[in-house]
Coordinates of C-alpha atoms in Angstrom, one line a residue:
M1 CA 10.8 112.7 -12.4
E2 CA 14.6 113.1 -12.0
N3 CA 16.3 110.0 -10.7
R4 CA 17.1 110.5 -7.0
S5 CA 20.4 108.6 -7.3
T6 CA 21.8 111.3 -9.6
R7 CA 20.2 114.1 -7.7
T8 CA 22.2 114.0 -4.5
P9 CA 25.6 114.3 -6.2
R10 CA 24.4 117.3 -8.1
L11 CA 23.0 118.9 -5.0
L12 CA 26.3 118.3 -3.2
D13 CA 28.3 119.8 -6.1
D14 CA 26.0 122.8 -6.1
A15 CA 26.3 123.3 -2.4
L16 CA 30.1 123.2 -2.6
R17 CA 30.2 125.6 -5.6
I18 CA 28.0 128.1 -3.7
W19 CA 30.2 127.9 -0.7
Q20 CA 33.4 128.3 -2.8
A21 CA 31.9 131.4 -4.4
G22 CA 31.4 133.0 -1.0
L23 CA 34.9 132.2 -0.1
A24 CA 36.3 133.5 -3.4
A25 CA 34.7 136.9 -2.8
V26 CA 36.6 137.4 0.5
R27 CA 40.1 136.4 -0.7
S28 CA 42.5 138.6 1.2
D29 CA 44.7 139.6 -1.7
Q30 CA 41.6 140.6 -3.8
L31 CA 40.2 142.7 -0.9
V32 CA 43.4 144.6 -0.5
R33 CA 43.7 145.3 -4.2
Q34 CA 40.1 146.6 -4.1
N35 CA 40.9 149.0 -1.2
L36 CA 44.5 150.1 -1.8
R37 CA 45.7 151.8 -5.0
V38 CA 48.4 154.1 -6.2
N39 CA 47.4 156.9 -8.5
G40 CA 50.4 159.1 -9.5
H41 CA 51.8 160.5 -6.2
W42 CA 48.6 159.6 -4.3
L43 CA 48.0 156.6 -2.2
L44 CA 44.2 155.8 -2.1
F45 CA 42.5 153.8 0.7
G46 CA 39.0 152.5 0.5
S47 CA 36.7 151.2 -2.3
D48 CA 34.5 153.0 -4.8
D49 CA 31.4 151.9 -2.7
G50 CA 32.6 153.5 0.6
P51 CA 34.7 156.3 2.0
L52 CA 37.9 157.1 0.0
H53 CA 41.0 158.4 1.8
E54 CA 43.9 160.0 -0.1
L55 CA 47.4 160.4 1.1
D56 CA 50.1 162.4 -0.7
L57 CA 53.1 160.1 -1.1
R58 CA 55.4 163.2 -1.3
S59 CA 54.6 163.8 2.4
I60 CA 55.7 160.3 3.4
D61 CA 59.4 159.4 4.1
R62 CA 59.0 155.8 5.1
I63 CA 56.3 153.1 5.1
A64 CA 56.1 150.3 7.7
V65 CA 53.6 147.4 7.4
V66 CA 52.7 145.5 10.5
G67 CA 49.9 143.3 11.7
A68 CA 48.6 139.9 12.5
G69 CA 45.9 137.4 11.4
K70 CA 45.1 134.4 9.3
A71 CA 44.7 136.6 6.3
G72 CA 48.0 138.3 6.8
A73 CA 50.0 136.5 4.1
G74 CA 47.6 137.3 1.3
M75 CA 47.1 140.8 2.5
A76 CA 50.9 141.5 2.7
A77 CA 51.6 140.0 -0.7
A78 CA 48.9 142.2 -2.2
V79 CA 50.3 145.3 -0.5
E80 CA 53.7 144.6 -2.1
D81 CA 52.1 144.0 -5.4
V82 CA 50.1 147.3 -5.3
L83 CA 53.0 149.4 -4.2
G84 CA 55.6 147.8 -6.4
P85 CA 59.4 147.6 -6.0
P86 CA 60.2 151.3 -7.0
L87 CA 57.8 152.8 -4.4
M88 CA 58.8 150.3 -1.7
N89 CA 62.5 151.1 -2.3
A90 CA 61.8 154.8 -2.3
K91 CA 59.9 154.7 1.0
Q92 CA 62.3 152.2 2.6
L93 CA 59.4 149.8 3.3
V94 CA 59.8 147.4 6.2
G95 CA 57.2 145.0 7.4
W96 CA 56.4 142.3 10.0
I97 CA 53.2 140.2 10.1
N98 CA 52.4 137.5 12.6
V99 CA 50.7 134.6 10.8
P100 CA 50.1 130.8 11.4
A101 CA 53.1 128.6 10.5
D102 CA 51.4 127.1 7.5
C103 CA 50.9 130.6 6.0
V104 CA 54.5 131.6 6.0
T105 CA 56.1 132.3 2.6
T106 CA 58.9 134.6 1.4
L107 CA 57.9 138.1 0.3
Q108 CA 60.1 140.9 -1.1
R109 CA 60.2 143.2 2.0
I110 CA 57.5 142.1 4.5
H111 CA 58.5 139.4 6.9
L112 CA 55.9 136.8 7.6
H113 CA 56.5 135.4 11.1
A114 CA 55.3 132.0 12.3
A115 CA 53.5 133.1 15.5
R116 CA 51.8 129.7 16.2
P117 CA 51.6 126.2 14.7
A118 CA 48.9 125.4 12.2
G119 CA 45.6 124.4 13.8
C120 CA 46.5 125.7 17.2
N121 CA 44.7 128.9 17.9
E122 CA 46.5 129.7 21.1
P123 CA 49.2 132.3 22.1
T124 CA 52.8 131.1 22.0
A125 CA 56.3 132.4 22.9
E126 CA 56.9 132.8 19.1
G127 CA 53.9 135.1 19.0
V128 CA 55.2 137.2 21.9
A129 CA 58.5 137.6 20.1
G130 CA 56.7 138.7 16.9
A131 CA 54.6 141.2 18.8
A132 CA 57.7 142.7 20.4
A133 CA 59.2 143.1 16.9
I134 CA 56.1 144.8 15.7
L135 CA 56.1 147.2 18.7
K136 CA 59.8 148.0 18.0
I137 CA 59.1 148.9 14.4
T138 CA 56.1 151.1 15.2
A139 CA 58.1 152.9 17.9
S140 CA 60.9 153.7 15.5
L141 CA 58.6 155.7 13.1
G142 CA 58.4 159.4 12.9
P143 CA 55.8 162.1 12.1
R144 CA 56.5 161.9 8.3
D145 CA 56.1 158.1 8.2
L146 CA 53.1 155.9 7.3
C147 CA 52.3 152.8 9.3
L148 CA 50.0 150.3 7.4
A149 CA 48.4 147.8 9.8
L150 CA 47.0 144.6 8.3
I151 CA 44.5 143.1 10.8
S152 CA 42.4 140.0 10.3
G153 CA 40.7 137.2 12.3
G154 CA 42.9 135.1 14.5
G155 CA 45.0 138.2 15.3
S156 CA 44.2 137.9 19.0
A157 CA 46.0 134.6 19.5
L158 CA 48.7 135.6 16.9
L159 CA 49.6 138.9 18.6
P160 CA 50.2 138.1 22.3
S161 CA 51.9 140.8 24.4
P162 CA 51.2 140.2 28.1
A163 CA 51.0 143.2 30.3
A164 CA 53.7 143.6 33.0
G165 CA 53.1 141.1 35.7
I166 CA 51.1 138.7 33.5
S167 CA 52.8 135.7 31.9
L168 CA 52.1 134.0 28.7
A169 CA 51.1 130.9 30.7
D170 CA 48.5 133.0 32.4
K171 CA 47.0 134.2 29.1
F172 CA 47.2 130.7 27.7
A173 CA 45.3 129.2 30.7
I174 CA 42.6 131.9 30.5
T175 CA 42.1 131.5 26.8
Q176 CA 41.8 127.7 27.2
F177 CA 39.4 128.1 30.1
L178 CA 37.1 130.6 28.5
S179 CA 37.0 128.8 25.2
A180 CA 36.2 125.4 26.9
A181 CA 33.5 127.1 29.0
G182 CA 31.7 128.4 25.9
A183 CA 32.6 132.1 26.0
N184 CA 32.0 134.0 22.8
I185 CA 34.6 136.0 21.0
S186 CA 33.4 139.3 22.5
Q187 CA 33.7 137.9 26.1
L188 CA 37.1 136.3 25.3
N189 CA 38.5 139.5 23.8
T190 CA 37.2 141.6 26.7
V191 CA 39.5 139.7 29.0
R192 CA 42.4 139.4 26.7
K193 CA 42.5 143.2 26.0
Q194 CA 42.8 144.0 29.6
L195 CA 45.8 141.7 30.0
S196 CA 47.7 143.0 27.0
R197 CA 50.1 145.7 26.0
I198 CA 49.1 145.6 22.3
K199 CA 45.4 144.8 22.2
G200 CA 42.7 147.4 23.0
G201 CA 44.4 150.2 21.1
G202 CA 47.9 149.4 22.3
L203 CA 49.4 149.2 18.9
A204 CA 48.0 152.6 17.9
R205 CA 49.3 154.1 21.2
A206 CA 52.8 152.6 20.6
C207 CA 52.9 153.8 17.0
A208 CA 54.9 157.0 16.5
A209 CA 54.0 157.4 12.8
G210 CA 52.3 160.5 11.6
K211 CA 49.6 158.4 9.9
L212 CA 48.3 154.9 10.8
V213 CA 45.9 153.2 8.4
A214 CA 44.5 149.8 9.3
L215 CA 43.0 147.5 6.7
I216 CA 40.7 145.1 8.5
I217 CA 39.1 141.8 7.4
S218 CA 36.4 141.1 10.0
D219 CA 35.9 137.7 11.6
V220 CA 33.4 139.1 14.1
I221 CA 29.7 139.4 13.4
G222 CA 28.6 143.0 13.2
D223 CA 32.3 144.2 12.5
P224 CA 32.9 145.8 15.9
L225 CA 36.4 147.3 15.4
D226 CA 37.3 147.0 19.1
V227 CA 36.7 143.2 19.0
I228 CA 38.3 142.2 15.7
A229 CA 41.8 140.8 16.7
S230 CA 41.0 142.5 20.1
G231 CA 41.1 146.0 18.5
P232 CA 44.9 146.8 18.4
T233 CA 44.2 150.1 16.5
V234 CA 41.0 151.3 18.1
P235 CA 40.1 152.7 21.6
D236 CA 39.2 150.0 24.1
R237 CA 35.6 150.2 25.1
S238 CA 35.8 147.5 27.7
S239 CA 37.0 147.9 31.2
P240 CA 38.9 145.9 33.8
Q241 CA 35.7 145.4 35.7
Q242 CA 34.0 143.9 32.7
A243 CA 36.9 141.5 32.3
I244 CA 36.4 140.5 36.0
D245 CA 32.7 140.0 35.4
V246 CA 33.3 137.7 32.4
L247 CA 35.7 135.6 34.5
E248 CA 33.3 135.4 37.3
Q249 CA 30.4 134.6 35.0
F250 CA 32.2 131.4 33.9
G251 CA 33.4 130.4 37.4
A252 CA 37.1 131.2 36.9
H253 CA 37.8 131.3 40.6
E254 CA 36.4 127.8 41.1
A255 CA 38.3 126.6 38.0
G256 CA 41.6 127.5 39.5
I257 CA 42.5 130.6 37.4
A258 CA 45.5 132.2 39.2
P259 CA 44.5 134.8 41.8
R260 CA 47.1 137.2 40.5
I261 CA 44.9 137.7 37.4
F262 CA 42.1 139.0 39.5
D263 CA 44.5 141.1 41.6
F264 CA 46.0 142.6 38.4
L265 CA 42.5 143.5 37.0
S266 CA 41.3 144.8 40.4
R267 CA 44.3 147.1 40.7
K268 CA 43.8 148.3 37.1
A269 CA 40.1 149.0 37.8
R270 CA 41.0 151.2 40.7
V271 CA 43.4 153.4 38.7
T272 CA 41.8 156.1 36.6
S273 CA 43.9 156.0 33.4
Q274 CA 42.8 157.3 30.0
A275 CA 44.8 156.5 26.9
S276 CA 46.1 159.5 25.0
L277 CA 43.2 160.9 22.9
E278 CA 45.8 162.0 20.3
A279 CA 46.6 158.3 19.6
F280 CA 43.1 158.0 18.1
D281 CA 42.9 161.3 16.3
P282 CA 40.8 160.5 13.2
A283 CA 43.3 162.7 11.2
R284 CA 46.1 160.2 12.3
V285 CA 44.3 156.9 12.6
I286 CA 42.1 155.4 9.9
N287 CA 40.4 152.0 10.4
L288 CA 38.8 150.4 7.3
V289 CA 36.9 147.2 7.2
I290 CA 37.5 145.7 3.7
G291 CA 35.8 142.3 4.0
N292 CA 33.3 140.6 6.2
N293 CA 30.8 137.7 6.6
A294 CA 28.0 139.6 4.8
L295 CA 30.1 139.9 1.7
A296 CA 30.7 136.2 1.6
V297 CA 27.0 135.5 2.1
D298 CA 26.0 137.9 -0.6
S299 CA 28.4 136.4 -3.1
A300 CA 27.3 132.9 -2.3
G301 CA 23.8 134.0 -3.0
I302 CA 24.8 135.3 -6.4
E303 CA 26.2 131.9 -7.3
A304 CA 23.1 130.2 -6.1
E305 CA 21.0 132.4 -8.3
R306 CA 23.3 131.7 -11.2
L307 CA 22.8 127.9 -10.6
G308 CA 19.0 128.4 -10.8
Y309 CA 18.1 128.3 -7.1
S310 CA 15.4 130.3 -5.4
H311 CA 17.5 131.2 -2.4
A312 CA 17.2 132.9 0.9
M313 CA 20.2 134.5 2.7
S314 CA 20.9 135.5 6.3
A315 CA 24.1 136.9 7.7
A316 CA 24.0 137.1 11.5
T317 CA 24.1 140.6 13.0
Q318 CA 24.9 139.5 16.5
L319 CA 26.8 136.8 18.3
E320 CA 25.3 133.4 18.0
G321 CA 24.8 130.6 20.6
D322 CA 25.6 126.9 20.7
S323 CA 26.3 125.1 17.4
E324 CA 23.9 122.2 18.0
P325 CA 20.6 124.1 18.1
I326 CA 21.7 126.0 15.0
G327 CA 22.4 122.7 13.2
R328 CA 19.1 121.2 14.2
H329 CA 17.3 124.4 13.1
L330 CA 19.0 124.2 9.7
A331 CA 18.0 120.6 9.3
Q332 CA 14.3 121.4 10.1
M333 CA 14.4 124.3 7.6
A334 CA 15.8 121.9 5.0
V335 CA 13.0 119.5 5.4
T336 CA 10.4 122.3 5.2
M337 CA 12.0 123.7 2.0
R338 CA 12.1 120.3 0.4
D339 CA 8.5 119.5 1.1
S340 CA 7.0 122.9 0.4
P341 CA 6.9 125.2 -2.7
G342 CA 9.3 128.1 -2.9
T343 CA 12.8 128.4 -1.6
D344 CA 15.2 125.6 -2.3
C345 CA 18.5 127.0 -1.0
L346 CA 19.4 128.7 2.3
I347 CA 22.7 130.5 2.8
S348 CA 23.6 131.8 6.2
G349 CA 26.7 133.2 7.9
G350 CA 27.7 133.5 11.5
E351 CA 29.9 132.0 14.2
S352 CA 28.5 129.6 16.8
V353 CA 30.2 128.2 19.9
V354 CA 30.7 124.7 21.3
R355 CA 30.6 123.7 24.9
L356 CA 33.5 121.3 25.2
A357 CA 33.1 117.9 26.8
D358 CA 35.5 116.9 29.7
T359 CA 39.0 116.3 28.5
A360 CA 38.8 112.6 29.6
I361 CA 36.3 111.9 26.8
R362 CA 36.8 114.7 24.4
G363 CA 37.5 113.9 20.8
L364 CA 38.4 116.1 17.9
G365 CA 36.3 118.6 16.0
G366 CA 35.2 122.2 15.6
R367 CA 32.0 124.3 15.7
N368 CA 31.1 123.7 12.0
Q369 CA 31.6 119.9 12.3
Q370 CA 29.6 119.9 15.5
L371 CA 26.8 121.9 13.8
V372 CA 26.6 119.5 10.9
L373 CA 26.6 116.4 13.1
A374 CA 23.7 117.9 15.1
A375 CA 21.9 118.6 11.8
M376 CA 22.5 115.0 10.6
L377 CA 20.9 113.6 13.8
E378 CA 17.9 115.8 13.2
L379 CA 17.7 114.7 9.5
R380 CA 17.7 111.1 10.6
Q381 CA 14.3 111.7 12.2
H382 CA 12.8 113.1 9.0
N383 CA 14.5 111.4 6.0
A384 CA 17.5 113.1 4.5
D385 CA 16.7 112.3 0.8
D386 CA 17.3 115.3 -1.5
I387 CA 18.9 117.4 1.2
V388 CA 22.5 118.7 1.7
V389 CA 23.6 120.6 4.8
L390 CA 27.1 122.1 4.7
S391 CA 29.0 124.3 7.1
A392 CA 32.6 125.4 7.0
G393 CA 34.9 128.1 8.3
T394 CA 36.2 130.6 5.7
D395 CA 39.7 130.4 7.3
G396 CA 40.0 126.7 6.5
E397 CA 40.4 125.8 10.2
D398 CA 37.5 124.4 12.2
G399 CA 38.7 124.0 15.8
P400 CA 42.1 122.2 16.2
T401 CA 41.7 120.2 13.0
D402 CA 42.9 120.3 9.4
A403 CA 39.3 120.5 8.1
A404 CA 37.3 123.7 7.4
G405 CA 34.0 121.9 8.2
A406 CA 31.8 119.1 6.9
W407 CA 28.6 118.2 5.0
C408 CA 25.9 115.7 5.4
D409 CA 23.2 114.1 3.2
A410 CA 21.5 110.7 2.8
T411 CA 24.7 109.1 1.6
V412 CA 26.5 110.2 4.8
L413 CA 23.6 108.7 6.9
C414 CA 23.9 105.5 4.9
A415 CA 27.7 105.3 5.4
A416 CA 27.2 105.9 9.2
S417 CA 24.6 103.2 9.4
Q418 CA 26.7 100.7 7.5
Q419 CA 29.6 101.3 9.9
A420 CA 27.3 101.3 12.9
L421 CA 28.6 104.7 14.0
D422 CA 26.8 106.2 17.0
A423 CA 26.4 109.8 15.9
A424 CA 24.9 110.9 19.2
D425 CA 28.0 109.6 21.1
Y426 CA 30.4 111.3 18.7
L427 CA 28.4 114.6 19.2
R428 CA 28.4 114.2 23.0
R429 CA 32.2 113.8 23.0
N430 CA 32.9 116.6 20.5
D431 CA 34.4 114.0 18.1
A432 CA 32.7 115.1 14.9
Y433 CA 36.0 115.1 13.0
H434 CA 36.5 111.4 13.4
F435 CA 32.8 110.7 12.5
F436 CA 32.9 112.7 9.3
Q437 CA 36.4 111.3 8.5
R438 CA 34.9 107.8 8.5
T439 CA 31.9 108.9 6.3
G440 CA 34.2 110.8 3.9
S441 CA 32.4 114.1 4.3
L442 CA 35.0 116.5 5.7
I443 CA 35.7 119.7 3.8
K444 CA 39.5 120.4 3.6
T445 CA 40.8 123.5 1.9
G446 CA 44.1 124.1 3.5
P447 CA 45.0 127.7 4.5
T448 CA 42.6 130.1 2.7
H449 CA 44.4 133.3 3.7
T450 CA 41.2 134.9 4.8
N451 CA 38.8 134.7 7.7
V452 CA 35.2 136.1 7.8
C453 CA 33.5 133.6 10.2
D454 CA 31.5 130.6 8.9
L455 CA 29.4 130.1 5.8
R456 CA 26.6 127.5 5.7
V457 CA 24.7 126.3 2.7
V458 CA 21.6 124.2 2.6
V459 CA 20.2 123.0 -0.8
V460 CA 17.3 120.7 -1.4
G461 CA 15.7 118.9 -4.4
K462 CA 11.9 119.5 -4.5
R463 CA 9.8 116.4 -4.1
Q464 CA 7.5 115.7 -7.0
T465 CA 3.8 115.4 -6.1
P466 CA 1.5 113.3 -8.3
A467 CA -0.2 116.5 -9.5
S468 CA 3.1 117.9 -10.7
R469 CA 4.4 114.9 -12.6

């Protein structure tokens, strides 16, 4: 029988390789190159596996590239690479993308704007200034111009443009409140869209170009276009009343959210106002999802199979709940897999939520770290030998931390025991980062320039029964 002391390092190495394979498949520059090509005087959008759109470059005078998101830098660099200097010069290409500060680099013609600090997924004054610059560019275009929008996860916070009468402080307070209360991304964006000039189709309505093509990397389960980055290039399916309902569901009145927010939404709900249907004419506006969580899960599964695992895969098709029950479930699945014939690797994708502890006791962490810590507590009840549970965000940011996520196995349990760490207390205080920092099991990638939710990997080593020795 294989020595268990050499088994766990191999399992951890395999789990990390499987996770990295999923991440590699959704690299933003690679996704753009797969979905944007120049063929003679034709500009082609889409992949060989999906709808293909063609645009005659001879009918285009100018090209503008705008957008926002954690994948923006990689996407923009790939756009410049695909088009090349001669075409960019001929079409007078200009561009502005709002990205996190640690993603800023110098490109040839597209400006990458630091719209928020690294690890701080909240709207800022810098983001407002960047959004204003984007709206100015799109408004300057004409009927023979092309606007290429690069949209990815994190775009909601990176592209703030408060509606008249709403301040950035108002939006910041609402974002903080709903996130702390456990609102999911759909609920959060329902409110943000109703308080914005650019979200909920606002970018498309402000764009005067004859053609608007959005390349979208989805960080929302199910790829709802009106939710990703709060849908700046698609019609808004939410309503002011739905935004009010979300705020009331989480007790915003009692929490002290400014009454003017409710007054604004109530006035907006009473006004019958339809956005111009021409703004979303399919002949003018094309939205293409070029990468998502399912692609990352599938690619991770291919690597697991290559490594010899009998794997199972699951990409969430709807919004998930709290991190802790998901973590406990994964731990229970791991024990079952280890102690039973059949599957020895489970790959799943999704995006959970964390209910934050009171600020007086709250530590540091994110949903992936919280999930893994909950899984570790469950494994402690069953024996964690020959089990690795890993969960990390594909964007490299898990909550307001410099870690993408974490992993746990028997060695982590041993390290926690030797240091007398109270895992349950760290979990209660949302302080998983400092727990896994002390056990040496944080996953740190730095900016990945992509964002397709979270990827989780569970691998097990089968226990040998006397009959199978």
